[in-house]
mmCIF file of C-alpha atoms in Angstrom:
data_model
loop_
_atom_site.group_PDB
_atom_site.id
_atom_site.type_symbol
_atom_site.label_atom_id
_atom_site.label_comp_id
_atom_site.label_asym_id
_atom_site.label_seq_id
_atom_site.Cartn_x
_atom_site.Cartn_y
_atom_site.Cartn_z
ATOM 1 C CA MET A 291 -8.422 7.788 11.181
ATOM 2 C CA THR A 292 -5.795 9.233 9.697
ATOM 3 C CA GLU A 293 -6.440 12.964 8.259
ATOM 4 C CA LYS A 294 -4.842 15.044 6.489
ATOM 5 C CA PRO A 295 -2.239 16.965 6.932
ATOM 6 C CA ASP A 296 -2.892 20.741 8.747
ATOM 7 C CA HIS A 297 -0.442 22.771 7.153
ATOM 8 C CA LEU A 298 0.400 22.179 3.386
ATOM 9 C CA PRO A 299 3.506 23.359 1.832
ATOM 10 C CA GLU A 300 3.032 25.727 -1.585
ATOM 11 C CA TYR A 301 5.707 23.652 -3.058
ATOM 12 C CA LEU A 302 6.987 19.979 -2.647
ATOM 13 C CA ALA A 303 10.224 18.977 -0.751
ATOM 14 C CA ARG A 304 12.538 16.028 0.133
ATOM 15 C CA LEU A 305 12.379 13.888 3.405
ATOM 16 C CA ALA A 306 15.344 11.673 3.894
ATOM 17 C CA ASP A 307 14.859 8.409 5.023
ATOM 18 C CA GLU A 308 16.489 8.500 7.923
ATOM 19 C CA GLU A 309 14.250 11.869 8.532
ATOM 20 C CA ALA A 310 10.835 9.751 7.723
ATOM 21 C CA ALA A 311 11.564 6.811 10.021
ATOM 22 C CA ARG A 312 10.854 9.271 13.102
ATOM 23 C CA PHE A 313 7.457 10.257 11.377
ATOM 24 C CA ILE A 314 6.595 6.568 11.044
ATOM 25 C CA SER A 315 4.926 5.078 14.800
ATOM 26 C CA ASP A 316 2.744 2.679 15.669
ATOM 27 C CA GLY A 317 -0.193 4.968 16.314
ATOM 28 C CA LEU A 318 0.193 6.386 12.520
ATOM 29 C CA LEU A 319 0.719 2.631 11.149
ATOM 30 C CA ALA A 320 -3.482 1.830 12.991
ATOM 31 C CA GLY A 321 -3.848 4.568 11.465
ATOM 32 C CA LYS A 322 -4.685 6.606 14.401
ATOM 33 C CA ASP A 323 -2.457 9.080 14.955
ATOM 34 C CA ASN A 324 -1.295 12.141 12.663
ATOM 35 C CA VAL A 325 1.822 12.796 11.495
ATOM 36 C CA PRO A 326 2.824 16.176 12.630
ATOM 37 C CA ALA A 327 3.349 18.512 9.928
ATOM 38 C CA ILE A 328 4.686 21.953 11.079
ATOM 39 C CA ALA A 329 7.675 19.069 12.367
ATOM 40 C CA LEU A 330 8.476 16.912 9.233
ATOM 41 C CA ASN A 331 7.942 20.483 7.206
ATOM 42 C CA GLN A 332 11.009 21.548 9.744
ATOM 43 C CA ALA A 333 12.830 18.820 8.430
ATOM 44 C CA ALA A 334 12.504 18.361 5.370
ATOM 45 C CA GLN A 335 14.733 20.231 1.957
ATOM 46 C CA PRO A 336 12.719 22.136 0.360
ATOM 47 C CA LEU A 337 13.018 21.711 -3.401
ATOM 48 C CA PRO A 338 13.125 25.253 -6.277
ATOM 49 C CA GLU A 339 9.837 27.200 -6.041
ATOM 50 C CA SER A 340 8.701 26.140 -9.599
ATOM 51 C CA PRO A 341 5.425 25.720 -11.011
ATOM 52 C CA ARG A 342 6.538 21.864 -11.432
ATOM 53 C CA TRP A 343 6.743 21.444 -7.479
ATOM 54 C CA ARG A 344 3.433 23.007 -5.913
ATOM 55 C CA LEU A 345 1.447 20.488 -4.492
ATOM 56 C CA ARG A 346 -1.905 22.130 -4.743
ATOM 57 C CA ALA A 347 -3.125 19.834 -7.020
ATOM 58 C CA ILE A 348 -1.889 16.877 -6.671
ATOM 59 C CA ARG A 349 -3.588 16.794 -2.600
ATOM 60 C CA ASP A 350 -6.973 17.962 -4.768
ATOM 61 C CA LEU A 351 -5.748 14.668 -7.449
ATOM 62 C CA ILE A 352 -5.465 12.735 -4.590
ATOM 63 C CA ASP A 353 -8.828 14.289 -2.661
ATOM 64 C CA ASP A 354 -10.842 13.348 -6.119
ATOM 65 C CA ALA A 355 -10.200 9.616 -6.273
ATOM 66 C CA MET A 356 -10.357 9.061 -2.352
ATOM 67 C CA TYR A 357 -13.814 10.137 -2.905
ATOM 68 C CA ILE A 358 -14.521 8.566 -6.205
ATOM 69 C CA TYR A 359 -14.204 5.763 -4.897
ATOM 70 C CA ARG A 360 -15.202 6.152 -0.775
ATOM 71 C CA ASP A 361 -17.856 3.791 -1.325
ATOM 72 C CA ASP A 362 -15.302 1.074 -3.216
ATOM 73 C CA ARG A 363 -12.815 -1.048 -2.276
ATOM 74 C CA PRO A 364 -9.826 1.340 -1.777
ATOM 75 C CA THR A 365 -7.578 -0.667 -3.999
ATOM 76 C CA GLN A 366 -9.762 0.149 -7.407
ATOM 77 C CA ALA A 367 -8.263 3.940 -6.494
ATOM 78 C CA ASP A 368 -4.772 2.810 -8.139
ATOM 79 C CA ALA A 369 -5.926 1.977 -11.601
ATOM 80 C CA TRP A 370 -7.399 5.729 -11.616
ATOM 81 C CA LEU A 371 -4.978 7.177 -9.517
ATOM 82 C CA ALA A 372 -1.885 6.085 -11.519
ATOM 83 C CA PRO A 373 -2.134 7.220 -15.151
ATOM 84 C CA ARG A 374 -3.613 10.827 -13.690
ATOM 85 C CA LEU A 375 -0.137 11.459 -10.274
ATOM 86 C CA HIS A 376 2.446 10.278 -13.736
ATOM 87 C CA ALA A 377 0.696 13.117 -15.689
ATOM 88 C CA ILE A 378 1.109 15.541 -13.067
ATOM 89 C CA LEU A 379 3.624 15.402 -11.158
ATOM 90 C CA ARG A 380 6.317 15.083 -13.923
ATOM 91 C CA LEU A 381 8.933 13.618 -12.851
ATOM 92 C CA THR A 382 12.667 11.863 -14.917
ATOM 93 C CA ARG A 383 13.354 9.042 -14.572
ATOM 94 C CA ALA A 384 16.451 10.103 -12.505
ATOM 95 C CA GLU A 385 13.997 12.391 -9.921
ATOM 96 C CA ALA A 386 11.485 10.011 -9.784
ATOM 97 C CA ALA A 387 13.989 7.353 -8.034
ATOM 98 C CA ASP A 388 14.506 9.549 -5.062
ATOM 99 C CA PRO A 389 13.343 7.860 -2.377
ATOM 100 C CA ALA A 390 13.168 11.226 -0.926
ATOM 101 C CA ILE A 391 10.418 12.749 -2.850
ATOM 102 C CA TRP A 392 8.450 9.787 -2.397
ATOM 103 C CA ASN A 393 8.824 10.034 1.785
ATOM 104 C CA TYR A 394 7.362 13.174 1.666
ATOM 105 C CA LEU A 395 4.945 12.863 -0.610
ATOM 106 C CA ALA A 396 3.376 9.599 1.855
ATOM 107 C CA LEU A 397 4.159 11.703 5.461
ATOM 108 C CA GLY A 398 4.168 14.999 4.561
ATOM 109 C CA VAL A 399 1.413 15.168 1.849
ATOM 110 C CA ALA A 400 -1.048 12.640 1.501
ATOM 111 C CA PRO A 401 -0.471 9.847 5.133
ATOM 112 C CA ASP A 402 -4.771 9.677 4.859
ATOM 113 C CA PHE A 403 -4.661 8.623 1.429
ATOM 114 C CA VAL A 404 -1.432 5.548 2.656
ATOM 115 C CA VAL A 405 -3.495 5.017 5.133
ATOM 116 C CA TRP A 406 -6.936 5.052 3.448
ATOM 117 C CA ARG A 407 -5.741 2.473 0.553
ATOM 118 C CA HIS A 408 -2.808 0.688 2.232
ATOM 119 C CA LEU A 409 -4.856 -0.106 6.436
ATOM 120 C CA SER A 410 -5.150 -4.116 6.147
ATOM 121 C CA GLU A 411 -8.455 -5.390 7.762
ATOM 122 C CA SER A 412 -6.753 -8.195 8.919
ATOM 123 C CA LYS A 413 -4.025 -6.753 11.135
ATOM 124 C CA LYS A 414 -5.184 -3.582 11.261
ATOM 125 C CA SER A 415 -1.781 -2.257 10.397
ATOM 126 C CA VAL A 416 -0.611 -0.492 7.273
ATOM 127 C CA ASN A 417 2.979 -1.731 5.964
ATOM 128 C CA ALA A 418 5.136 1.161 7.318
ATOM 129 C CA ARG A 419 7.515 0.443 3.505
ATOM 130 C CA TYR A 420 3.810 2.581 1.659
ATOM 131 C CA PHE A 421 5.437 4.721 3.864
ATOM 132 C CA LYS A 422 8.664 4.640 3.293
ATOM 133 C CA GLY A 423 9.930 1.678 0.854
ATOM 134 C CA PRO A 424 11.073 0.515 -2.340
ATOM 135 C CA TYR A 425 9.623 1.833 -5.465
ATOM 136 C CA HIS A 426 7.448 -0.914 -6.349
ATOM 137 C CA LYS A 427 6.272 -1.294 -2.826
ATOM 138 C CA GLN A 428 6.029 2.705 -1.615
ATOM 139 C CA ALA A 429 2.350 4.108 -1.576
ATOM 140 C CA PHE A 430 2.987 6.983 -4.309
ATOM 141 C CA ALA A 431 6.622 5.363 -5.948
ATOM 142 C CA ARG A 432 4.344 1.513 -6.993
ATOM 143 C CA LEU A 433 2.041 3.926 -9.109
ATOM 144 C CA TRP A 434 4.234 6.165 -10.325
ATOM 145 C CA TRP A 435 6.591 3.850 -11.987
ATOM 146 C CA SER A 436 3.899 1.600 -13.229
ATOM 147 C CA ALA A 437 3.027 4.406 -15.332
ATOM 148 C CA GLU A 438 6.383 4.215 -16.202
ATOM 149 C CA LEU A 439 6.737 1.238 -17.816
ATOM 150 C CA PHE A 440 3.222 0.214 -18.592
ATOM 151 C CA ARG A 441 2.170 3.053 -20.412
ATOM 152 C CA ASN A 442 2.325 3.171 -23.976
ATOM 153 C CA GLY A 443 3.736 6.620 -25.467
ATOM 154 C CA SER A 444 1.107 8.889 -24.526
ATOM 155 C CA ASP A 445 -1.459 6.455 -23.691
ATOM 156 C CA TYR A 446 -1.761 5.689 -20.355
ATOM 157 C CA GLU A 447 -4.713 2.980 -21.939
ATOM 158 C CA PRO A 448 -2.517 -0.094 -20.461
ATOM 159 C CA VAL A 449 -1.258 1.665 -17.470
ATOM 160 C CA VAL A 450 -5.095 0.875 -16.757
ATOM 161 C CA VAL A 451 -6.006 -2.365 -17.451
ATOM 162 C CA ALA A 452 -2.499 -3.267 -15.160
ATOM 163 C CA CYS A 453 -3.253 -1.112 -12.186
ATOM 164 C CA GLY A 454 -6.547 -3.279 -12.229
ATOM 165 C CA ASN A 455 -4.577 -6.151 -11.007
ATOM 166 C CA GLN A 456 -2.545 -6.604 -7.218
ATOM 167 C CA ASP A 457 -0.182 -9.053 -8.771
ATOM 168 C CA MET A 458 0.873 -6.822 -11.715
ATOM 169 C CA LEU A 459 2.052 -4.371 -9.308
ATOM 170 C CA ASN A 460 3.355 -6.252 -6.401
ATOM 171 C CA THR A 461 5.330 -8.793 -8.635
ATOM 172 C CA VAL A 462 5.632 -7.764 -11.988
ATOM 173 C CA LEU A 463 6.666 -4.198 -11.391
ATOM 174 C CA ARG A 464 9.474 -5.103 -9.879
ATOM 175 C CA LEU A 465 10.725 -7.201 -12.261
ATOM 176 C CA ASP A 466 13.825 -5.952 -14.444
ATOM 177 C CA VAL A 467 12.537 -6.915 -17.181
ATOM 178 C CA ILE A 468 9.312 -5.567 -17.314
ATOM 179 C CA ASP A 469 11.466 -2.167 -18.998
ATOM 180 C CA HIS A 470 11.596 -3.912 -21.762
ATOM 181 C CA ARG A 471 8.595 -1.775 -23.627
ATOM 182 C CA PRO A 472 6.816 -4.704 -25.687
ATOM 183 C CA THR A 473 7.291 -6.813 -22.903
ATOM 184 C CA ALA A 474 5.247 -4.827 -20.518
ATOM 185 C CA GLN A 475 3.102 -4.136 -24.071
ATOM 186 C CA ALA A 476 2.427 -7.200 -23.771
ATOM 187 C CA LEU A 477 1.720 -8.422 -20.941
ATOM 188 C CA VAL A 478 -1.127 -6.003 -20.893
ATOM 189 C CA ARG A 479 -2.596 -6.985 -23.733
ATOM 190 C CA LEU A 480 -2.814 -10.501 -22.222
ATOM 191 C CA LEU A 481 -5.060 -9.313 -19.496
ATOM 192 C CA GLN A 482 -6.647 -7.807 -22.266
ATOM 193 C CA ARG A 483 -7.647 -11.330 -23.850
ATOM 194 C CA ASP A 484 -8.905 -12.689 -20.630
ATOM 195 C CA VAL A 485 -6.104 -15.315 -21.110
ATOM 196 C CA VAL A 486 -4.503 -13.857 -17.727
ATOM 197 C CA ARG A 487 -7.272 -12.895 -15.399
ATOM 198 C CA THR A 488 -6.830 -13.274 -11.758
ATOM 199 C CA GLY A 489 -3.663 -11.753 -9.464
ATOM 200 C CA ARG A 490 -2.677 -15.393 -8.786
ATOM 201 C CA GLU A 491 -2.731 -15.652 -12.608
ATOM 202 C CA ALA A 492 -0.783 -12.711 -13.538
ATOM 203 C CA ASN A 493 2.142 -13.847 -10.961
ATOM 204 C CA ALA A 494 2.479 -16.780 -12.312
ATOM 205 C CA LEU A 495 3.388 -15.840 -15.857
ATOM 206 C CA GLY A 496 5.478 -12.842 -14.492
ATOM 207 C CA LYS A 497 7.349 -15.700 -13.213
ATOM 208 C CA ALA A 498 8.067 -17.287 -15.581
ATOM 209 C CA VAL A 499 8.208 -14.400 -18.373
ATOM 210 C CA ASN A 500 11.448 -13.410 -15.785
ATOM 211 C CA ALA A 501 12.721 -16.567 -15.673
ATOM 212 C CA ALA A 502 13.164 -17.068 -19.310
ATOM 213 C CA ALA A 503 14.307 -13.612 -20.064
ATOM 214 C CA ALA A 504 17.824 -15.532 -18.707
ATOM 215 C CA THR A 505 17.612 -17.275 -22.161
ATOM 216 C CA VAL A 506 15.824 -15.415 -24.539
ATOM 217 C CA MET A 507 16.893 -11.938 -24.844
ATOM 218 C CA TYR A 508 13.348 -10.106 -24.883
ATOM 219 C CA ASP A 509 15.183 -7.102 -27.390
ATOM 220 C CA VAL A 510 16.709 -9.226 -29.643
ATOM 221 C CA ILE A 511 13.614 -11.461 -30.739
ATOM 222 C CA ALA A 512 11.128 -7.944 -30.250
ATOM 223 C CA PRO A 513 12.847 -4.825 -30.782
ATOM 224 C CA ASP A 514 11.745 -1.683 -29.051
ATOM 225 C CA VAL A 515 12.588 1.698 -31.129
ATOM 226 C CA GLU A 516 14.636 3.902 -29.332
ATOM 227 C CA ARG A 517 13.667 5.754 -26.838
ATOM 228 C CA ASP A 518 12.693 9.825 -27.221
ATOM 229 C CA ALA A 519 13.862 11.592 -23.736
ATOM 230 C CA ASP A 520 13.233 14.614 -26.346
ATOM 231 C CA ALA A 521 9.572 14.324 -26.131
ATOM 232 C CA VAL A 522 9.912 13.790 -22.262
ATOM 233 C CA GLN A 523 12.195 16.393 -21.700
ATOM 234 C CA ARG A 524 9.416 18.520 -23.610
ATOM 235 C CA TRP A 525 6.776 17.072 -20.998
ATOM 236 C CA ILE A 526 8.618 17.600 -17.993
ATOM 237 C CA ASP A 527 9.192 21.586 -19.634
ATOM 238 C CA GLU A 528 4.742 22.106 -19.899
ATOM 239 C CA ALA A 529 4.892 21.856 -15.960
ATOM 240 C CA GLU A 530 6.848 24.090 -15.376
ATOM 241 C CA GLU A 531 4.331 26.662 -17.266
ATOM 242 C CA GLY A 532 1.500 25.091 -14.800
ATOM 243 C CA THR A 533 0.402 22.905 -16.868
ATOM 244 C CA SER A 534 -2.867 21.444 -15.099
ATOM 245 C CA VAL A 535 -3.905 17.572 -15.770
ATOM 246 C CA HIS A 536 -8.215 16.781 -16.275
ATOM 247 C CA HIS A 537 -9.264 14.490 -13.411
ATOM 248 C CA ARG A 538 -12.650 12.726 -15.536
ATOM 249 C CA PRO A 539 -11.523 11.657 -18.782
ATOM 250 C CA LEU A 540 -7.680 9.945 -18.875
ATOM 251 C CA PRO A 541 -4.571 12.171 -19.543
ATOM 252 C CA THR A 542 -2.219 12.098 -22.422
ATOM 253 C CA GLY A 543 1.067 11.067 -22.142
ATOM 254 C CA PRO A 544 5.023 12.266 -23.370
ATOM 255 C CA ALA A 545 4.634 12.014 -26.637
ATOM 256 C CA GLU A 546 7.220 9.094 -27.669
ATOM 257 C CA GLU A 547 6.796 6.537 -30.526
ATOM 258 C CA PRO A 548 4.938 3.814 -28.831
ATOM 259 C CA ALA A 549 6.601 0.227 -29.158
ATOM 260 C CA PRO A 550 6.500 -1.565 -32.163
ATOM 261 C CA THR A 551 3.181 -3.719 -32.284
ATOM 262 C CA ALA A 552 4.755 -6.220 -34.382
ATOM 263 C CA SER A 553 7.371 -6.227 -31.101
ATOM 264 C CA VAL A 554 4.237 -5.676 -28.936
ATOM 265 C CA GLU A 555 2.610 -8.962 -30.900
ATOM 266 C CA ARG A 556 5.643 -11.407 -31.200
ATOM 267 C CA LEU A 557 5.371 -11.778 -27.850
ATOM 268 C CA THR A 558 2.480 -12.089 -26.869
ATOM 269 C CA ASP A 559 1.738 -15.117 -28.950
ATOM 270 C CA HIS A 560 5.369 -15.827 -26.677
ATOM 271 C CA PHE A 561 4.385 -15.133 -23.199
ATOM 272 C CA ALA A 562 0.533 -17.314 -23.739
ATOM 273 C CA GLU A 563 2.474 -20.294 -25.126
ATOM 274 C CA LEU A 564 4.373 -20.121 -21.799
ATOM 275 C CA PHE A 565 1.255 -18.949 -19.845
ATOM 276 C CA ALA A 566 -0.087 -22.193 -21.078
ATOM 277 C CA GLU A 567 2.824 -24.236 -19.522
ATOM 278 C CA VAL A 568 2.828 -22.244 -16.257
ATOM 279 C CA PRO A 569 1.033 -23.792 -13.025
ATOM 280 C CA VAL A 570 -1.473 -21.780 -11.079
ATOM 281 C CA ARG A 571 -2.477 -22.767 -7.656
ATOM 282 C CA GLY A 572 -5.476 -22.930 -7.554
ATOM 283 C CA LYS A 573 -6.047 -22.835 -11.007
ATOM 284 C CA GLU A 574 -8.650 -26.012 -11.633
ATOM 285 C CA ALA A 575 -10.371 -25.032 -8.504
ATOM 286 C CA SER A 576 -11.490 -21.421 -8.374
ATOM 287 C CA GLY A 577 -11.493 -18.606 -10.754
ATOM 288 C CA GLU A 578 -10.530 -15.858 -7.832
ATOM 289 C CA ASP A 579 -8.458 -13.234 -7.612
ATOM 290 C CA ALA A 580 -6.158 -13.447 -5.039
ATOM 291 C CA GLU A 581 -5.459 -9.596 -4.690
ATOM 292 C CA GLY A 582 -2.666 -8.381 -1.888
ATOM 293 C CA GLU A 583 -3.148 -5.089 -0.832
#
């Protein structure tokens, strides 16, 4: 099985797409080969030497996730790792939109995690997009963005709920409407209330909510408060002082005001009505979750 890199620099780096592609071999995708760490780091572009970019804490967090869920389905690690990765890797959205950072994390820091988490038992291979792919597919980008879009201000509990359903990551995460905070929180509440239970149901609801957004402006019927950029920047700046994240208790995110409760409740009721009319494949026959990788 693919092993952790035998050489880990002190700081995070960037690995451009064209460089990353060179290291994604058939042997790596099959979980049989290791990534040549020295060659990869020679191809990477170092980031500034700052406490915010130190790698050891990130690698320790990933090791902890793999240890905690060593006897469980690897999918269960998502809900634990997503909020903690977000809290320890404090990025602006502009930084998080840079695929070169995620390429480096997947290939230069934790290729063993990508194989452990995403190796398909049926295909005996990992989809290459988990190493180098869009934000809603790439192994670490999908977790960070899930935490960013589903957190409610400083509260990561909605992230845990959302990431406990694979279709919230595989389908709902890629929808534009999820950037509206009351929408994201309303979807989480439907999961918490067991209105939506399975992956198929979450998939169907997400598509219905996104389609309805074309005719109903959610930010009009359920307005959000203005985002507090200063609170996010203060939270990022704390990382420059070497702020650590405890692995056991759930961390605390940026001190932003949460989504308005009235807006979230309004959309929760609205989405529940939408869901009642949504056809779900296999809904009558089975409550089984069609969980993706």
